[in-house]
Amino acid sequence: MDTELTRRAVAATLLGGVTAGGVLSPGRGYLERFAALSGQSWRRATGPRGGSVESPYGPATITYDEHRVPTVEAESELAGYFAVGYAQGTDRLFQMDLYRRRMRGELAAVVGQPGLESDRFHRRMDFAAAAEATWQRVQDTPIEEPIKAYVDGVNAAREREPLPIEFGLLNYEASPWTPVDTFLMEKQISWGLTGSFRTLRRATIADALDDAVFEELFPSTFDHEAPIVRSDIDGQVRGRAEAGGTPGSRASHEATAMHLDPETVASLSRFAWPTGIGSNSWAVNGEQTASGRGLMANDPHLLLTAPPLWYEQRHAFDGREVHGVTFPGVPFVVIGHNDHGGWGVTNAGADVIDFYRYDTDGDTYQYGDSRRAFETREETIEVAGAPDVAVEVRKTVHGPVISRERETVAVGWTGFTGTATALAVYKLAKSRGLGDVEDALRDFDLPTQNFVYASDTGETLYQLVGRIPRREVDGEPVYGDRVFDGSAPEGEWEGFEPYGQSSWDGFVPFEEKPAVVNPDWIGTANQRIVDHPKHPIGRGYANPFRAIRLQERLESLVERGDVTAAEMRSLQRDTVDHRARLLAEPIRAAASSTQAEFVAPLAAWDYRMDRESEAALVFDLIWRAYREELYATAFAERGLDSERYWPPDWVTATLPPDAAWFQRLGRSRAEVLRAAIERAQKTIRETGQQQYGERNVVDIAHPFEQSFLGYRAVVTDGSPATLFNVRRTSLAGSSWRQVVAGGGPAQGILPGGNSGDYYSEQYQDQLGDWANGRYRALVGADGDPAVRFHGGDSG
Amino acid sequence: MAETLLDGIRERPRRRWLTTIAGVLLGFVAATMDPLGFLLGGALVGLPARTVRRGLATGLAFGLGGAGVFLAGLGMAGSLGRVLATGLPALIAVLSPVVLGLAGSLARAVY
């Protein structure tokens, strides 16, 4: 009897314990996420539902091709954009939710403490209010209703389709998508491209180095002959100064008059994209092509993530076929082509962000003749698994405030106001040629981009787009690469209303921005735009290695004539590294007798950073070691610990033997190069590597940092300085490659897959082709639609 | 001593089988809605068993069946490999029906 009772007691205790573990946290949380059959992480494992879907906007279909690129066909525009929303909401919902959370400062609510610093920064910048102002800006314009239809489509997918695995892993549900969320996506990419702390970084570096060294290592402009608008360019040129050079060209770092803590600036830089992010885009006029159609190519070098930053889609409604890529969360094709032409963008390096210091006591600040209180409010950040955290959001008349200890600066950025870029992009899809495109670009407020277009009738266009502030100090135009005295006030932007609607009155007029109508060819790679612009534009241009190579090859092709799309693709795959052209010979000359054999492969090298190349491996190792030898210790000794403070690569590659920096180091260039070679030899001895491909491995991660969600590692060609572009250390590179002949045919490729669904066959199906420089034809999908929309009144 | 409902089921093979099958079906339906459905299912299939040992074996079999149904479904959907690649989450998924089914069947030792 006692034994029976004991057995029952033990069994009851075990049963109760398991039941309690299944009901109470954390056991309950694990089971909810991962249990067989009901686990949230497995909801999507059996694929999306698709099928028949009710739409208030009328009939439409989504047909996917073998790479899960949707072709949306609809009887009306609104029915079409509802379907586009449904497609994106099905394929990329977690990515969309993650990005809006980042921009709203709501990451910590799902990822806990690791998201807290990001949330603090994004709350203080108040991107949400800027997106709200942007949504207000485009209401009562032709895109208001399409955006509402798109948002309804996203929410239909959110409610109807099984949620992606990430929601299960993090154990939360997606809240409804809103139009403001769509504009947060615009703010995110614009911040990434133009939200630079370069001004603060330069001020910090100038503070740490003596003037001669600073001027040598951080020149305002790079000395090269390959600006976008070259002096010998044909076509109708706009935005170039007639004579006397550009106003406001004097150096301005001395004017900052502010000590900035390097650690503070470095920590802020974590919320900007890595330096050196760039892109290639070019166009060849129909008079120079074999087909008579204009040719254009574009490959934006953005962050490489799983899934990719871009979502590829094709629309066939409203009398237009449009094919290209957009950012998930944005309904309109950003880079692509329609029946009449193709377009693309590269970052312009224009300066659209300023910083202002104040005479302040902490609560108030001097502004002209008056004393003003900071506009202040407190917000609460929810943190998963920890108590809520309060954050103070402060603003001045110029914009949001960043405060660290005793330092206070306000940030003025053209994205902190209502912008109409989405309207411009919408109009591009409907364009029927050059005139329509130029008209559309007038609304392209943000980000500042080099826009390139080629039409089916052979026309070409280069236009700098985006609002560019004009600043004055003491009545003189100046560049924005200084910290302005906000109390004076100086350098203010006329017609700019932070978090409201701006008139843009004091900004560079559209007609005075650099542009070339119908050039024979145009080549952009984030380099200096024009030698003497009519107005100061900026100085944040990229190293010109890619630009030099691009223009050299384009010029040669056009001289020969009858240029083809295949040659454009070949150019996009070009792996010649101009850094190597500049440095290979000095390396060989500096090598000691014991190092000669090691550097011998550089002698007969074609400077191509190809995976099977031994010379490319040797150069890559020496290049990295050379930078380390030049800057690591010396900059750290000056308080500049982060690699972000190191000089641009153009300076490193062209630093002459008699440079002041070598005197400061107390070593000759040859000695530094020999030390770099020695380090490279040591690496080879340790790793046994024989070819560049053993180092040039791209391992694209998922933002959630679960290894199984990341892509498989792939070997590829190219370097940060080649047209076939990859930055394996900062995980950036060609985020989309596109070559278009007028209104088609077109080819493209994504670094991964179009589906963001981990379980999908198309999660990373394009990765190998991307790494190997292959393309897909950008054509519409045929076959049976995966989703049919019915109902509504046809919009 | 009067015969209880459970005794009646346990003593009659036909009732026992019918109740067990009903338990399996109910358990699976519940498990698609909540992980504790496996616990419930384990109890429902374990209680009709004639002995405690058989009850536990039936609960274990129910749990193994749950894991099998889960894996078979993924296999048919073509996503089994990707689920297994998740590592620990996949292990939890496979073990959860087995552990919960067996635990549920402990009810046989109590009643």
Short mmCIF file of C-alpha atoms in Angstrom, two decimals, chain A residues 129-144 147 179-180 183 186-187 414-424 427 439-446 467 495 497 499-504:
data_model
loop_
_atom_site.label_atom_id
_atom_site.label_comp_id
_atom_site.label_asym_id
_atom_site.label_seq_id
_atom_site.Cartn_x
_atom_site.Cartn_y
_atom_site.Cartn_z
CA ALA A 129 8.71 62.34 -36.59
CA ALA A 130 10.63 62.93 -39.83
CA ALA A 131 8.81 60.01 -41.47
CA GLU A 132 5.51 61.39 -40.19
CA ALA A 133 6.33 64.77 -41.77
CA THR A 134 7.16 62.98 -45.02
CA TRP A 135 3.85 61.14 -45.04
CA GLN A 136 2.13 64.51 -44.54
CA ARG A 137 4.19 65.96 -47.39
CA VAL A 138 2.93 63.45 -49.95
CA GLN A 139 -0.72 63.48 -48.95
CA ASP A 140 -2.90 65.01 -51.65
CA THR A 141 -0.30 63.97 -54.23
CA PRO A 142 -0.76 61.09 -56.74
CA ILE A 143 1.00 58.63 -54.41
CA GLU A 144 -1.27 58.95 -51.38
CA ILE A 147 0.66 53.97 -50.66
CA PRO A 179 2.34 54.60 -44.27
CA VAL A 180 4.75 56.21 -41.80
CA PHE A 183 8.67 56.45 -45.05
CA GLU A 186 13.16 55.98 -47.00
CA LYS A 187 14.73 57.67 -43.97
CA THR A 414 17.85 67.29 -44.94
CA GLY A 415 16.03 64.07 -44.05
CA PHE A 416 14.61 65.61 -40.86
CA THR A 417 11.77 67.20 -42.81
CA GLY A 418 8.99 66.27 -45.19
CA THR A 419 10.51 64.97 -48.45
CA ALA A 420 8.93 64.00 -51.76
CA THR A 421 11.37 61.40 -53.06
CA ALA A 422 8.71 58.69 -53.19
CA LEU A 423 6.74 60.89 -55.57
CA ALA A 424 9.79 61.21 -57.83
CA LYS A 427 6.89 59.24 -61.56
CA ASP A 439 10.44 66.40 -64.45
CA ALA A 440 10.29 63.53 -61.96
CA LEU A 441 13.74 64.28 -60.58
CA ARG A 442 12.68 67.73 -59.38
CA ASP A 443 10.86 65.98 -56.53
CA PHE A 444 13.85 63.79 -55.62
CA ASP A 445 14.64 65.50 -52.30
CA LEU A 446 16.67 62.86 -50.53
CA ARG A 467 18.30 68.99 -51.89
CA GLY A 495 13.69 77.43 -46.03
CA GLU A 497 11.89 73.29 -41.22
CA TYR A 499 10.20 67.84 -38.61
CA GLY A 500 7.87 70.07 -40.63
CA GLN A 501 7.47 71.08 -44.26
CA SER A 502 10.37 72.94 -45.89
CA SER A 503 10.15 75.45 -48.72
CA TRP A 504 13.78 74.70 -49.76
#
